Structure formats: structure tokens, C-alpha cells
Amino acid sequence: MKTSRIWQMVPLLAPVQLLLLSVIVIPSVYVIWLSFHTSTFGQSASFVGWGNYVQVLTDPGFHSALWNTVVLVVVAVHLEMLIALGMALLFNSGLWFRRILFVAVLAPYAVSEVVGVAMWRFLFDPDVGPVSNLLAALHLPLLEWSYEPSHAMIMIAILTIWMHLPFTFVIIYAARLALPSDLYEAARIDGATPLQSFYRVTMPLLGPAILVALLFRYIFAFRLFSEVWLLTGGGPARTTEVVAVYLYQEAFTFSAFGPAAATAWIMVIVSMLLASGYIYLLRRQVRNAG
Amino acid sequence: MAQLKLSGVKKDFGGVEVIKGVELDIEDGEFVVFVGPSGCGKSTLLRLIAGLEEISGGTLEIDGKVSNDVPSRDRGIAMVFQSYALYPHLTVAENMGFSLSLRKTPKAEIDKSVLQAATILKLEHLLDRKPSQLSGGQRQRVAIGRAIVREPSIFLFDEPLSNLDAALRMETRTEIAKLHRDLAATMIYVTHDQVEAMTLADKIVVLKGGVVQQVGAPMELYRNPCNAFVAGFIGSPRMNLLKVDVTSVEDGKVRLAQPGFEHLVVPSGRVSGPGKALLGVRPQALTLNPGPHQVSGTVTLVERMGPETVISIRQADGSPLLAVLPGDVELALDANVSFSFADTDVRLFPASDLEN
Ligand SMILES: Nc1ncnc2c1ncn2[C@@H]1O[C@H](COP(=O)(O)OP(=O)(O)O)[C@@H](O)[C@H]1O
Ligand SMILES: [Mg+2]
């Protein structure tokens, strides 16, 4: 068979591989290449070695963005897990109007992020927002998110929890539904109070699902972008910038493609570290359970 | 050790009555078996006793104390589930000691109780395994072990053997019987298998459609079934119920119109007048020897087991009949055969017994 004919056949034999190559591998390699060069519009790239990485890692702006990201990840993801767990158990314990509530809980996932953010901006608008008005009427402190950085961070956390709660909730709820009811009957006969059933049966058995949900959410949350960008744009004065926003600013505001590419790779590496840590824990748990 | 008294116990699920007023006394240390076809309410009745379902009407007394509202954990019961319901995240030892650890029993004491139960059930070498690493039979023993560790006064079993293969089922059955002898606890056992009921029970409770049909010792039910349902359910293979026409009832004796039964005089039982009735004949009561009362038909199946032969025939009216003959009997398919039986081996039931 002629070599040219083999080359004609390759696309038919390996569509998935080709797809991966074109949409993941080649861009990734290009970004690696870019991260070792200085590059901006109208100027040919020149090699700078680790320079971009050094620049990013020593930039106070990056430090603050990283700190903000870590705070948001830790606070939002764990709070979200607690809420999701509570709601899953509530749904499981036989709630009234369960179907309608289920739809309501899942709805944020069907709403476009832009629409969602616009909605929350309106609700919490310091001047005309219904929630702000309500808080004011109750003489409660307002969320001054448009100029008070800590309030803005709270607002971002609320928003990201609201947006991703359906994901966490569905994973935990599905895992809870999969637990056979006779285990709980056995526990009841064994003398367990509802609280003991929760700590000694539900929690250990939901462990793997909680771990998986947390892992995914850490990774998603680490890439947190649209909530921040659409709500505060990283402001006021870059105080609420997160890593992904920092990257975006570097690339498209300052046209510094080299540091932006380096930031992207730093994010990938952190995500992979998170993921591998959790996969390790997960495998250990599965081995223990098996 | 405990005695139970159920008076007019009812259960309905959203308006559908599933247990329809059960009266039952269970003595201290008795082995009681609830038996009946699938869906008759056996499990529900057991779960009412366990406190896993709320009783809708009537009273449940345990040791003379009304216990309708006593929570499961205070009823002095332990239950073995059909699905075993072992905690998958705990080892065998932890599963067995779970109830004690909930009560904050010292570890040494838990270990001692667990080891004791494990020794009875020959589970010592499996104590560190997880349920997923056990065979079905081993899981079943762990479930029984978990019940033993609680030292309950009442053991409840819900079809504990139905997921085991035949050999293991027989072995475990023997073990449960031995356990009952050794522990002298009250045991209530649910099964749809009349063989388990016959071999294990001190007292059998036959249920159908949420109603108790008959309560009694196994041989009592076998010899004197109170209706055609119990007659058909107890005994293997099941009793033949021949459709007959009663011509007259006199002095508690009945005469039948059927050809072959002209000379048959049977106690009327619950049959009060002429009309349709069912004549119960156990397959083992039929013989090939000639006699005054005859049933005949063509052979449709011969099952030669060695010590006995099971013969299926089709009677002239198309209804099937089963005969069990001792020893090995050779019969050709489609051959015409006649069986006879003695007056004393038959029992008459109203035809209405098998309606609904
Ligand atoms: N939780 C329930 N809700 C509604 N119906 C039920 C419930 N549990 C059992 N039933 C009904 O009660 C009847 C008896 O069930 P069950 O006690 O499980 O029968 P068995 O154990 O004799 O096979 C069945 O018709 C079943 O459908
Ligand atoms: Mg059942």
C-alpha cells in the first residue's frame, strides 16, 4: 500500500485522537512555547527562558489574585458543600412539593452566567435592588459590593455558590438516593438515633461522592472567572481580581501574552496538583471500602 | 425471651389495607414461621412487630406491655434482612459490634461479644473483611451474627435464605434451628417456602391477603388444613384439589356425584349442602392398587427420583393431577392410568375456598 493512501486513511481511523490533538494538544504546546517568550501585538516573539514565570510569580498583583482565589475557593466550595449536603438530606427526608423544588434548585444551571450575574447585580443594586431595599427596610447592613472590596468578595462568593450549587447538590443527592433504605432500618433496630445514623452510616457512605464533588468544584472554582469579571471586573482597583481575571488582564488589557501564557500554565499545574491529591485520596478510600 | 400478643393488628398503606386484623399469640421461646404466597403481607407483619412500620389499628403487646409506639431499639428485637443490610463501610467485626458501639460499650467488651458470636457462626477468620469481600452465605451469617450480638429476646428473620443456593440454604436452615435450641430466644421467621416453614417451626401462621388463614403446629396444619388454601400450600408436592359435585349431606357425611366416587363417604367438613366442592387428596395418598374410589387420566410427565416417582396425569375433564408413588415406577407417556385412594385420606372443602 502506498504511503499517501495510508495518510488518507488516518483521519478515518483516529477521529477522536485528531480532535484531541487539534483542540487540546496543539494549543497547549503553543501556550507552553508562548510562556517562554515575550510576545505582544506587532512584535515578533523572543525567547526569555523562565523570565515570564519569574515575573508572574513575583508580581504583587498575582499574589493578591492568588490569595483572593484561594479564599474564594476555600470559603465558597466548602459552604456550598454544606448547603448541598443539607439540601440533599432534606430532599431525601420527604419534602413537600419535592418536584417543583427540585426544578427550582436546578434552575441556576440552566441560566446563562451573564444573565445570572445581571440578575444578582440588579437584586443587590445598592440604590434600586429589591434585596438592598429589603435589607435597608429591616435596618440590616447593606452589601456595598460596588466599592467595598470585602463586600464584593462576599457577593462573588454568594454568586458562585448559587451558580454551582446545582452541580454539588445533584452529586450528593444522587449518592444519597443510592444508599439502600434497609441500612437505615438495620441501624434503627441496632439502636441508632437519627443523628447517629447520619454520622455513622450516611457520612461515611457519602464520603466518596463528597470527595468527587469537592475535587471538581476546587478545580472549577480555581478557574473562577465570569462571576468576578461580570460583577466587579476585578475592581475596585484590582482588589477582587482572581487568577483567571489576572490572566485575562495580562493578555487582553496589557497584551502581555508571555506572562499570560505562564499564568495559564501555573493554573493548569495547580489544578493538576489538586486533582492528583484528590485522586490519591479517592483511590485510598475506594481501596479501603473494597 | 419474650412473648407477643397481637390483637386486631391492622396496617394500611394510603388507604389500602394490607394487614387486616391479625390475632396471634406467640409464646416465650417459640419458633414461629409466617408463611404465605408473595405479597400476602408477611414482611409487613414482621415489620410491624419490628417497629419499622407504624401499626394502623389494634395492639401489639410484648411481655404484656402495649408496644405500638415503642421505638424499634427498645423492643428487644434483632432483625435479619433478606438483603442482609450489612454496613458496607464497616468490617465484619464492626458490623457485628455496631449496636454495642452505639451504646458506648467498652471496646474490650464489644470484642468479646463479637468473638463469641463469630465463634458460634464460624466467622472468626473473616472478622477483618468488608462485606463486599464475602460470599452470599458468609454475609448471611454476619447478618445473623449481628443479631446475636444484640442478645435480643426476639429474633426476626425476613426470608433470610432466599438469596442462597439450595445446598447452602439447607445448611443455614439447620444452623438457624440449632441457634434456636441454643439461645432459647423467641424467633419469628418469614418465608414463602413451606418446606422451611415445616422444618423450622414450632408454630406456623399461614397468611393470605393480609388475613391469617390458620395457626398451628406443622403436622397439625398438614393433617387438618382448615381450608383449601392451607391444604394446597402446606405439603409438597401440593395437594390435589378435585372439583366435585356434592349430591347430599347427611349426618356430617357427604356423597358425591362423580363417576369413580360413588361409594365414597367423606366427612362434610365445612360443606353444608349439595353443590360444588373441592376434594383434597395428597399426591402421596394415591396408589396404583385397585380400590373402590378411582381417579384416572393419561400420563403427561413421569419424574423418576429413585426413592419415589412423581407422576403427572391429565384427567378426562382436562384438569391435572399429581401422584407420588414410592420407589421407581416405569410408566409410558400418554398411557391410561387409574389411581385409587382410601376414604380416610381425603378431605372436603367448599368450592368458595379458592375463589378470590
Ligand atoms: N411501603 C409500602 N407502601 C405501599 N404498599 C406496600 C408497602 N409495603 C408493602 N406494601 C404492599 O403490601 C402488600 C404486602 O407486602 P409484603 O408484606 O412485602 O408481602 P410479602 O412479604 O408477603 O411478600 C403488597 O401488596 C405490597 O405491595
Ligand atoms: Mg416479603
XYZ file of C-alpha atoms and ligand atoms in Angstrom:
674
model
C 0.000 0.000 0.000
C 1.290 3.432 -0.838
C 2.177 5.804 1.968
C -0.093 8.503 0.600
C -3.061 6.158 0.844
C -2.257 5.420 4.479
C -2.266 9.124 5.164
C -5.667 9.379 3.524
C -6.965 6.732 5.870
C -5.600 8.113 9.128
C -8.372 10.707 9.611
C -10.945 7.950 9.327
C -9.176 5.666 11.754
C -8.493 8.153 14.515
C -11.136 10.873 14.675
C -11.016 11.228 18.458
C -7.247 11.399 18.564
C -7.227 14.016 15.844
C -9.833 16.051 17.621
C -7.875 15.950 20.875
C -4.693 16.819 19.007
C -6.220 19.854 17.338
C -8.234 21.295 20.222
C -6.054 20.396 23.217
C -2.557 19.224 22.449
C -1.540 21.749 19.801
C -2.927 24.802 21.658
C -1.315 23.581 24.889
C 2.031 23.176 23.252
C 1.652 26.602 21.672
C 0.881 28.110 25.080
C 3.969 26.426 26.562
C 6.055 27.854 23.752
C 4.457 31.250 24.293
C 5.152 31.149 28.024
C 8.888 31.082 27.357
C 8.784 34.099 25.010
C 7.903 37.735 25.203
C 5.191 38.457 22.743
C 2.775 41.229 22.052
C 0.966 42.681 19.065
C 3.144 43.889 16.221
C 6.363 42.422 17.574
C 7.982 39.073 16.875
C 8.383 36.766 19.859
C 11.771 36.451 21.522
C 12.922 33.748 23.916
C 13.194 34.736 27.600
C 13.507 31.348 29.355
C 11.778 31.274 32.762
C 11.500 35.046 32.744
C 7.724 35.168 32.355
C 7.212 32.712 35.207
C 9.533 34.686 37.454
C 7.748 37.882 36.538
C 4.292 36.446 37.281
C 5.298 34.711 40.479
C 6.913 37.856 41.866
C 4.129 40.218 40.767
C 2.193 41.564 43.820
C -0.877 41.689 41.547
C -0.583 37.935 41.006
C -0.113 37.334 44.720
C -3.258 39.229 45.544
C -5.172 37.456 42.766
C -3.942 34.088 44.027
C -4.895 34.953 47.594
C -8.366 36.055 46.511
C -8.793 32.852 44.535
C -7.725 30.644 47.417
C -10.026 32.457 49.842
C -12.965 32.163 47.439
C -12.243 28.505 46.702
C -11.943 27.548 50.335
C -14.916 29.538 51.591
C -17.317 29.147 48.685
C -16.699 25.477 47.918
C -16.999 24.279 51.493
C -20.005 26.438 52.256
C -21.584 25.197 49.063
C -20.906 21.582 50.087
C -22.564 22.121 53.458
C -25.620 23.669 51.823
C -25.792 20.933 49.193
C -25.492 18.209 51.822
C -28.193 19.776 53.953
C -30.484 20.161 50.991
C -29.863 16.622 49.737
C -30.786 15.230 53.149
C -33.826 17.493 53.310
C -34.991 16.331 49.889
C -34.389 12.746 50.911
C -36.384 13.030 54.095
C -39.589 13.550 52.135
C -40.190 17.177 51.398
C -43.475 18.669 50.257
C -43.613 19.822 46.611
C -40.373 17.963 46.028
C -40.597 18.069 42.234
C -41.166 21.788 41.967
C -38.422 22.482 44.496
C -36.083 20.184 42.604
C -36.606 22.209 39.441
C -36.089 25.413 41.394
C -32.825 24.173 42.850
C -31.515 23.059 39.468
C -32.635 26.213 37.640
C -29.397 28.215 38.103
C -27.605 25.661 35.953
C -29.957 26.381 33.088
C -29.453 30.133 33.342
C -26.633 31.671 31.334
C -23.893 33.030 33.579
C -24.239 36.500 32.121
C -27.972 36.552 32.779
C -27.425 35.163 36.258
C -24.885 37.837 37.140
C -27.078 40.580 35.695
C -29.941 39.305 37.831
C -27.856 39.364 41.013
C -26.433 42.782 40.181
C -29.958 44.058 39.898
C -31.160 42.315 43.073
C -28.279 43.723 45.090
C -28.058 47.081 43.370
C -27.251 49.459 46.244
C -29.829 52.005 45.056
C -32.754 50.187 43.451
C -32.135 46.476 44.130
C -35.053 44.712 45.882
C -32.730 42.832 48.239
C -30.896 46.013 49.173
C -34.211 47.750 49.758
C -35.368 44.885 51.911
C -32.155 44.911 53.957
C -32.484 48.662 54.366
C -36.108 48.336 55.448
C -35.063 45.788 58.076
C -32.233 48.088 59.174
C -29.697 45.432 58.257
C -26.271 46.308 56.847
C -26.196 46.625 53.057
C -23.793 44.795 50.773
C -21.787 47.712 49.374
C -20.210 45.439 46.802
C -19.545 48.070 44.166
C -16.943 49.937 46.218
C -16.202 47.894 49.354
C -13.753 45.077 48.416
C -14.698 42.709 51.259
C -18.392 43.102 50.419
C -17.577 42.479 46.787
C -15.822 39.253 47.758
C -18.872 38.166 49.770
C -21.072 38.956 46.796
C -18.812 36.930 44.489
C -18.879 34.018 46.910
C -22.691 34.093 47.138
C -22.952 34.284 43.386
C -20.592 31.422 42.706
C -22.296 29.257 45.318
C -25.682 29.994 43.763
C -24.385 29.178 40.298
C -22.725 25.899 41.171
C -24.984 24.597 43.913
C -26.999 22.510 41.426
C -23.873 20.588 40.454
C -22.850 19.783 44.011
C -26.414 19.144 45.077
C -27.097 16.686 42.266
C -23.964 14.667 43.011
C -24.697 14.453 46.731
C -28.412 13.846 46.277
C -27.813 11.077 43.746
C -25.339 9.451 46.118
C -27.824 9.688 48.974
C -30.585 8.173 46.847
C -28.288 5.267 46.046
C -27.958 4.313 49.721
C -30.337 1.419 50.412
C -33.060 2.192 52.934
C -32.643 -1.145 54.686
C -29.278 0.048 56.032
C -31.154 2.723 57.913
C -33.698 0.201 59.136
C -30.882 -2.022 60.333
C -29.334 0.963 62.097
C -32.662 1.819 63.699
C -33.002 -1.693 65.031
C -29.376 -1.621 66.158
C -30.403 1.346 68.268
C -29.098 4.299 66.279
C -30.705 7.680 66.808
C -31.245 9.752 63.642
C -28.105 11.718 64.469
C -26.075 8.546 64.957
C -27.412 7.192 61.639
C -26.169 10.360 59.995
C -22.666 10.264 61.477
C -22.139 6.518 61.422
C -23.925 5.483 58.219
C -24.718 8.407 55.926
C -21.491 10.369 56.217
C -19.036 7.505 55.673
C -21.061 6.224 52.746
C -21.386 9.661 51.155
C -17.629 10.208 51.602
C -16.565 9.242 48.090
C -19.305 11.366 46.490
C -18.396 14.344 48.667
C -14.770 13.939 47.699
C -15.536 13.793 43.991
C -17.822 16.815 44.184
C -15.214 18.774 46.156
C -12.481 17.875 43.700
C -14.479 19.059 40.715
C -15.539 22.170 42.497
C -11.987 23.063 43.606
C -10.893 22.842 40.011
C -13.880 24.798 38.670
C -13.589 27.373 41.402
C -9.881 27.795 40.838
C -10.705 28.838 37.282
C -13.387 31.220 38.578
C -13.784 33.986 36.014
C -17.203 35.077 34.796
C -18.705 35.782 38.219
C -15.849 38.159 39.033
C -15.425 39.635 35.591
C -19.101 40.345 35.111
C -19.739 41.548 38.637
C -16.745 43.669 39.570
C -14.361 43.326 36.652
C -11.720 42.653 39.328
C -12.346 46.050 40.886
C -12.483 48.205 42.796
C -8.846 48.879 41.899
C -7.954 45.227 41.149
C -8.774 44.262 44.758
C -11.129 41.416 43.807
C -9.060 40.086 40.949
C -8.734 36.308 40.826
C -6.110 34.349 38.902
C -8.219 33.887 35.776
C -9.049 37.597 35.701
C -5.366 38.399 36.218
C -4.588 36.203 33.219
C -7.238 37.910 31.124
C -5.956 41.348 32.082
C -2.368 40.406 31.242
C -3.364 39.026 27.861
C -6.029 41.397 26.654
C -5.582 44.623 28.595
C -1.811 44.718 28.710
C -1.254 42.498 25.636
C 1.483 40.654 27.523
C 0.974 37.222 26.020
C 4.091 35.675 27.532
C 3.173 36.264 31.218
C -0.455 35.401 30.418
C 0.666 32.061 28.979
C 2.851 31.477 32.031
C -0.135 32.238 34.300
C -2.232 29.761 32.329
C 0.334 27.044 32.900
C 0.597 27.869 36.567
C -3.178 27.423 36.797
C -3.039 24.111 34.975
C -0.304 22.847 37.273
C -2.162 23.900 40.422
C -5.346 22.244 39.122
C -3.442 19.077 38.363
C -1.882 19.073 41.816
C -5.322 19.460 43.374
C -6.689 16.732 41.164
C -3.890 14.281 41.820
C -4.113 14.850 45.548
C -7.782 14.040 45.484
C -7.429 11.112 43.166
C -4.885 9.716 45.599
C -7.322 10.144 48.494
C -10.130 8.711 46.437
C -8.192 5.613 45.464
C -7.208 5.054 49.050
C -10.813 5.345 50.098
C -12.042 3.026 47.365
C -9.389 0.509 48.364
C -10.486 0.735 51.968
C -14.127 0.339 51.064
C -13.439 -2.552 48.668
C -37.089 -14.372 75.790
C -40.361 -12.655 75.303
C -43.931 -13.332 74.466
C -46.013 -11.409 71.995
C -49.685 -10.808 71.636
C -51.194 -9.268 68.532
C -54.820 -8.178 68.834
C -56.677 -6.930 65.773
C -53.437 -5.635 64.264
C -54.045 -3.716 61.054
C -51.875 -1.879 58.588
C -52.928 0.234 55.681
C -50.721 1.996 53.196
C -52.502 5.098 51.962
C -55.964 3.572 52.344
C -55.050 0.112 51.063
C -55.383 -2.359 53.881
C -52.516 -4.816 53.738
C -52.840 -6.455 57.165
C -56.468 -6.992 58.039
C -56.815 -7.591 61.738
C -54.343 -10.217 62.893
C -54.913 -12.091 66.167
C -51.868 -14.020 67.259
C -50.191 -15.248 70.428
C -46.525 -16.089 70.414
C -45.101 -17.889 73.431
C -41.788 -17.377 75.080
C -39.021 -19.156 73.176
C -41.306 -20.275 70.396
C -40.179 -20.537 66.772
C -42.993 -19.047 64.729
C -43.000 -19.030 60.941
C -45.146 -16.697 58.849
C -45.749 -18.375 55.544
C -47.813 -17.466 52.519
C -47.539 -16.509 48.879
C -45.609 -13.432 47.811
C -47.438 -10.198 48.580
C -49.635 -11.656 51.319
C -48.253 -9.282 53.941
C -45.702 -11.465 55.769
C -42.934 -8.881 55.660
C -45.315 -6.112 56.603
C -46.492 -8.045 59.635
C -42.882 -8.678 60.667
C -42.010 -5.017 60.179
C -44.946 -4.021 62.347
C -43.530 -6.210 65.093
C -40.068 -4.727 64.486
C -41.411 -1.204 64.737
C -40.239 -0.316 61.238
C -43.822 0.389 60.212
C -46.452 2.109 62.271
C -49.414 -0.018 63.334
C -52.662 1.437 61.915
C -55.035 -0.379 64.253
C -55.111 -2.923 67.060
C -52.442 -3.535 69.666
C -49.094 -5.241 69.842
C -48.088 -6.407 73.304
C -44.555 -7.511 74.111
C -44.304 -9.219 77.500
C -47.710 -7.882 78.405
C -46.834 -4.286 77.627
C -48.579 -2.455 74.798
C -45.708 -1.595 72.481
C -47.345 0.017 69.444
C -45.382 3.221 69.979
C -42.194 1.799 71.484
C -39.262 2.591 69.171
C -37.556 -0.370 67.485
C -34.429 -0.123 69.569
C -36.374 -0.546 72.812
C -38.364 -3.588 71.738
C -35.608 -6.082 72.497
C -35.570 -7.296 68.919
C -32.948 -8.006 66.302
C -33.718 -8.468 62.667
C -32.042 -10.321 59.819
C -32.975 -8.800 56.475
C -33.448 -10.612 53.202
C -30.828 -8.320 51.653
C -28.584 -8.758 54.749
C -28.343 -4.937 55.046
C -24.723 -5.035 56.207
C -22.966 -1.684 56.559
C -20.645 -1.706 53.530
C -18.075 0.633 55.065
C -17.546 -1.442 58.202
C -15.656 -4.684 58.696
C -17.411 -7.845 59.741
C -16.405 -7.244 63.351
C -17.581 -3.630 63.235
C -20.853 -4.681 61.634
C -21.474 -7.205 64.362
C -20.477 -4.826 67.136
C -22.308 -1.807 65.713
C -25.213 -1.894 68.152
C -22.862 -2.151 71.130
C -20.638 0.665 69.898
C -23.712 2.893 69.589
C -24.324 2.252 73.259
C -20.721 3.228 74.035
C -19.901 -0.233 75.342
C -16.178 -0.550 76.202
C -14.128 -1.900 73.318
C -12.937 -4.997 75.150
C -16.498 -5.980 75.909
C -17.574 -5.448 72.285
C -14.667 -7.557 71.050
C -15.619 -10.319 73.434
C -19.276 -10.394 72.339
C -18.327 -10.233 68.677
C -15.829 -13.047 69.034
C -18.368 -15.149 70.873
C -20.973 -14.707 68.138
C -18.339 -15.214 65.448
C -17.316 -18.494 67.048
C -20.893 -19.774 67.030
C -21.165 -18.947 63.324
C -17.572 -19.914 62.393
C -16.758 -16.399 61.221
C -13.579 -15.828 63.264
C -11.278 -15.762 60.233
C -13.441 -13.170 58.444
C -13.656 -10.533 61.146
C -11.410 -8.021 59.361
C -13.071 -8.308 55.976
C -15.518 -5.887 54.440
C -18.949 -7.231 53.381
C -18.004 -6.834 49.715
C -15.260 -9.416 50.222
C -17.686 -12.083 51.444
C -19.797 -14.672 49.674
C -23.579 -14.591 49.981
C -23.599 -17.314 52.604
C -20.940 -15.557 54.672
C -22.834 -12.267 54.511
C -25.913 -14.060 55.732
C -24.002 -15.401 58.728
C -22.624 -11.970 59.506
C -26.167 -10.617 59.478
C -27.196 -13.373 61.872
C -24.089 -12.660 63.962
C -25.015 -9.002 64.174
C -28.400 -10.064 65.535
C -26.856 -12.455 68.076
C -24.511 -9.796 69.459
C -27.508 -7.700 70.476
C -28.723 -10.567 72.672
C -32.318 -9.824 71.701
C -35.267 -11.525 73.278
C -36.921 -11.758 69.868
C -35.182 -12.599 66.602
C -36.929 -11.540 63.423
C -35.942 -13.102 60.102
C -37.319 -11.893 56.772
C -36.737 -14.584 54.154
C -33.124 -14.927 55.247
C -32.326 -17.848 52.961
C -33.956 -16.786 49.731
C -30.725 -15.451 48.212
C -28.727 -18.609 48.883
C -28.268 -21.662 46.685
C -30.062 -24.877 47.604
C -27.208 -26.601 49.466
C -26.328 -23.521 51.486
C -29.978 -22.905 52.221
C -30.330 -26.310 53.821
C -27.112 -25.878 55.810
C -28.089 -22.440 57.091
C -31.563 -23.693 57.920
C -30.054 -26.349 60.124
C -27.895 -23.715 61.757
C -30.824 -21.442 62.485
C -32.662 -24.370 64.059
C -29.613 -25.094 66.224
C -29.326 -21.443 67.150
C -32.913 -21.501 68.327
C -32.229 -24.519 70.517
C -29.064 -22.968 71.961
C -30.296 -19.429 72.559
C -33.839 -20.336 73.575
C -34.992 -16.950 72.237
C -38.316 -16.260 70.609
C -37.904 -16.340 66.839
C -40.239 -15.111 64.150
C -39.339 -16.182 60.687
C -40.889 -15.138 57.383
C -40.734 -17.325 54.319
C -42.739 -18.177 51.236
C -41.228 -21.662 51.260
C -43.438 -24.171 53.019
C -40.506 -26.600 53.395
C -38.676 -24.052 55.568
C -41.877 -23.496 57.486
C -42.445 -27.208 58.082
C -38.870 -27.945 59.131
C -38.221 -24.947 61.394
C -41.483 -24.008 63.028
C -42.980 -24.800 66.374
C -45.951 -22.885 65.100
C -46.869 -21.933 61.545
C -49.002 -18.922 60.700
C -50.446 -19.201 57.196
C -51.266 -15.816 55.699
C -53.175 -14.902 52.593
C -54.167 -11.403 51.527
C -53.288 -9.981 54.938
C -55.568 -12.418 56.746
C -54.396 -15.268 58.969
C -55.773 -18.493 57.481
C -54.649 -20.938 60.127
C -52.249 -21.132 63.042
C -50.844 -24.403 64.308
C -48.009 -26.872 64.589
C -46.642 -28.038 61.225
C -48.143 -31.543 61.367
C -51.442 -30.153 62.603
C -51.688 -27.974 59.507
C -50.600 -30.854 57.326
C -53.184 -33.245 58.735
C -56.044 -30.839 59.325
C -55.847 -27.879 56.984
C -58.812 -25.643 57.711
C -59.394 -24.654 54.116
C -58.367 -25.461 50.580
C -55.783 -22.680 50.542
C -53.884 -24.059 53.535
C -54.313 -27.574 52.184
C -52.749 -26.524 48.890
C -49.988 -24.507 50.494
C -48.720 -26.939 53.119
C -47.232 -30.182 51.828
C -45.060 -30.908 48.845
C -45.948 -31.501 46.095
C -49.135 -29.576 46.650
C -52.375 -31.372 47.451
C -54.646 -32.251 44.536
C -57.944 -30.405 44.729
C -60.513 -32.185 42.586
C -63.676 -30.373 41.560
C -66.633 -32.462 42.691
C -70.414 -32.180 42.948
C -71.998 -32.889 46.292
C -75.335 -34.635 45.941
C -76.302 -34.926 49.585
C -75.098 -34.064 53.077
C -76.375 -36.313 55.870
C -75.159 -36.693 59.442
C -71.952 -34.885 58.616
C -71.259 -37.257 55.721
C -71.242 -36.280 52.095
C -71.974 -38.197 48.909
C -70.535 -37.193 45.584
C -71.869 -37.459 42.045
C -68.559 -38.068 40.244
C -68.031 -41.385 38.445
C -65.487 -43.347 40.471
C -66.519 -41.667 43.723
C -69.977 -43.268 44.016
C -69.028 -45.279 47.076
C -67.052 -42.503 48.725
C -68.375 -41.216 52.010
C -66.435 -38.271 53.392
C -66.882 -36.063 56.411
C -68.610 -32.931 55.230
C -66.211 -30.581 56.975
C -67.348 -27.045 56.222
C -69.569 -28.143 53.298
C -73.179 -27.653 54.309
C -75.274 -28.625 51.322
C -75.349 -30.003 47.781
C -73.378 -28.134 45.133
C -69.814 -27.631 44.023
C -66.970 -28.630 46.344
C -63.279 -29.468 46.313
C -61.960 -32.868 47.239
C -58.409 -32.741 48.555
C -56.176 -35.762 48.005
C -52.459 -35.645 48.748
C -50.292 -36.948 45.890
C -48.786 -39.474 48.318
C -52.250 -40.915 49.125
C -52.723 -42.187 45.573
C -51.765 -45.801 44.728
C -51.839 -47.935 41.620
C -53.557 -50.768 43.550
C -57.196 -51.193 42.582
C -59.747 -49.850 45.065
C -63.318 -48.644 45.264
C -62.531 -44.970 44.609
C -60.722 -44.156 41.418
C -59.235 -41.235 39.558
C -57.885 -41.784 36.070
C -56.302 -39.996 33.172
C -53.379 -40.028 30.755
C -49.778 -39.696 31.864
C -48.218 -36.371 30.881
C -44.950 -36.497 32.843
C -43.007 -39.067 34.830
C -40.274 -37.812 37.156
C -38.200 -40.708 38.477
C -36.286 -39.575 41.539
C -35.126 -43.002 42.730
C -36.799 -43.359 46.100
C -40.047 -42.027 44.669
C -41.673 -41.293 41.349
C -43.787 -38.223 40.651
C -46.433 -38.785 38.007
C -48.459 -36.016 36.400
C -51.666 -37.023 34.671
C -54.428 -35.217 32.847
C -57.930 -36.275 33.778
C -60.777 -36.643 31.280
C -62.046 -33.134 32.072
C -58.584 -31.715 31.356
C -57.626 -30.942 34.963
C -54.177 -32.048 36.127
C -53.445 -34.457 38.941
C -50.220 -35.340 40.708
C -49.324 -38.681 42.259
C -46.225 -39.623 44.214
C -45.500 -43.330 44.281
C -42.817 -44.918 46.425
C -39.847 -46.488 44.631
C -39.087 -46.406 40.956
C -42.129 -46.792 38.741
C -41.930 -47.029 34.983
C -44.900 -45.622 33.124
C -45.161 -44.730 29.460
C -46.197 -41.215 28.472
C -49.821 -40.987 27.290
C -50.645 -44.310 28.960
C -54.008 -44.511 30.698
C -53.689 -44.992 34.440
C -56.070 -45.220 37.372
C -55.175 -44.388 40.933
C -57.167 -45.307 43.969
C -57.236 -43.839 47.451
C -58.696 -44.616 50.852
C -61.764 -42.869 52.352
C -59.655 -41.652 55.221
C -57.138 -39.865 53.002
C -59.454 -37.295 51.545
C -60.803 -34.025 52.799
C -63.662 -31.909 51.533
C -63.641 -28.130 51.178
C -66.271 -25.669 49.945
C -65.561 -24.564 46.367
C -65.655 -20.974 47.610
C -62.293 -21.530 49.368
C -60.323 -20.959 46.206
C -62.368 -18.051 44.952
C -60.845 -14.564 45.143
N -44.413 0.790 51.949
C -45.473 0.282 51.270
N -46.336 1.108 50.638
C -47.393 0.613 49.972
N -47.679 -0.682 49.853
C -46.869 -1.566 50.447
C -45.707 -1.128 51.183
N -45.082 -2.221 51.673
C -45.802 -3.284 51.247
N -46.867 -2.892 50.512
C -47.880 -3.784 49.929
O -48.328 -4.644 50.929
C -48.532 -5.929 50.424
C -47.784 -6.935 51.270
O -46.408 -6.725 51.102
P -45.334 -7.596 51.859
O -45.618 -7.579 53.301
O -43.996 -7.124 51.434
O -45.602 -9.037 51.259
P -44.755 -10.365 51.427
O -43.598 -10.100 52.309
O -45.722 -11.343 51.988
O -44.357 -10.766 50.050
C -48.107 -5.925 48.976
O -49.250 -5.846 48.180
C -47.285 -4.673 48.857
O -47.450 -4.119 47.591
Mg -41.524 -10.118 51.892
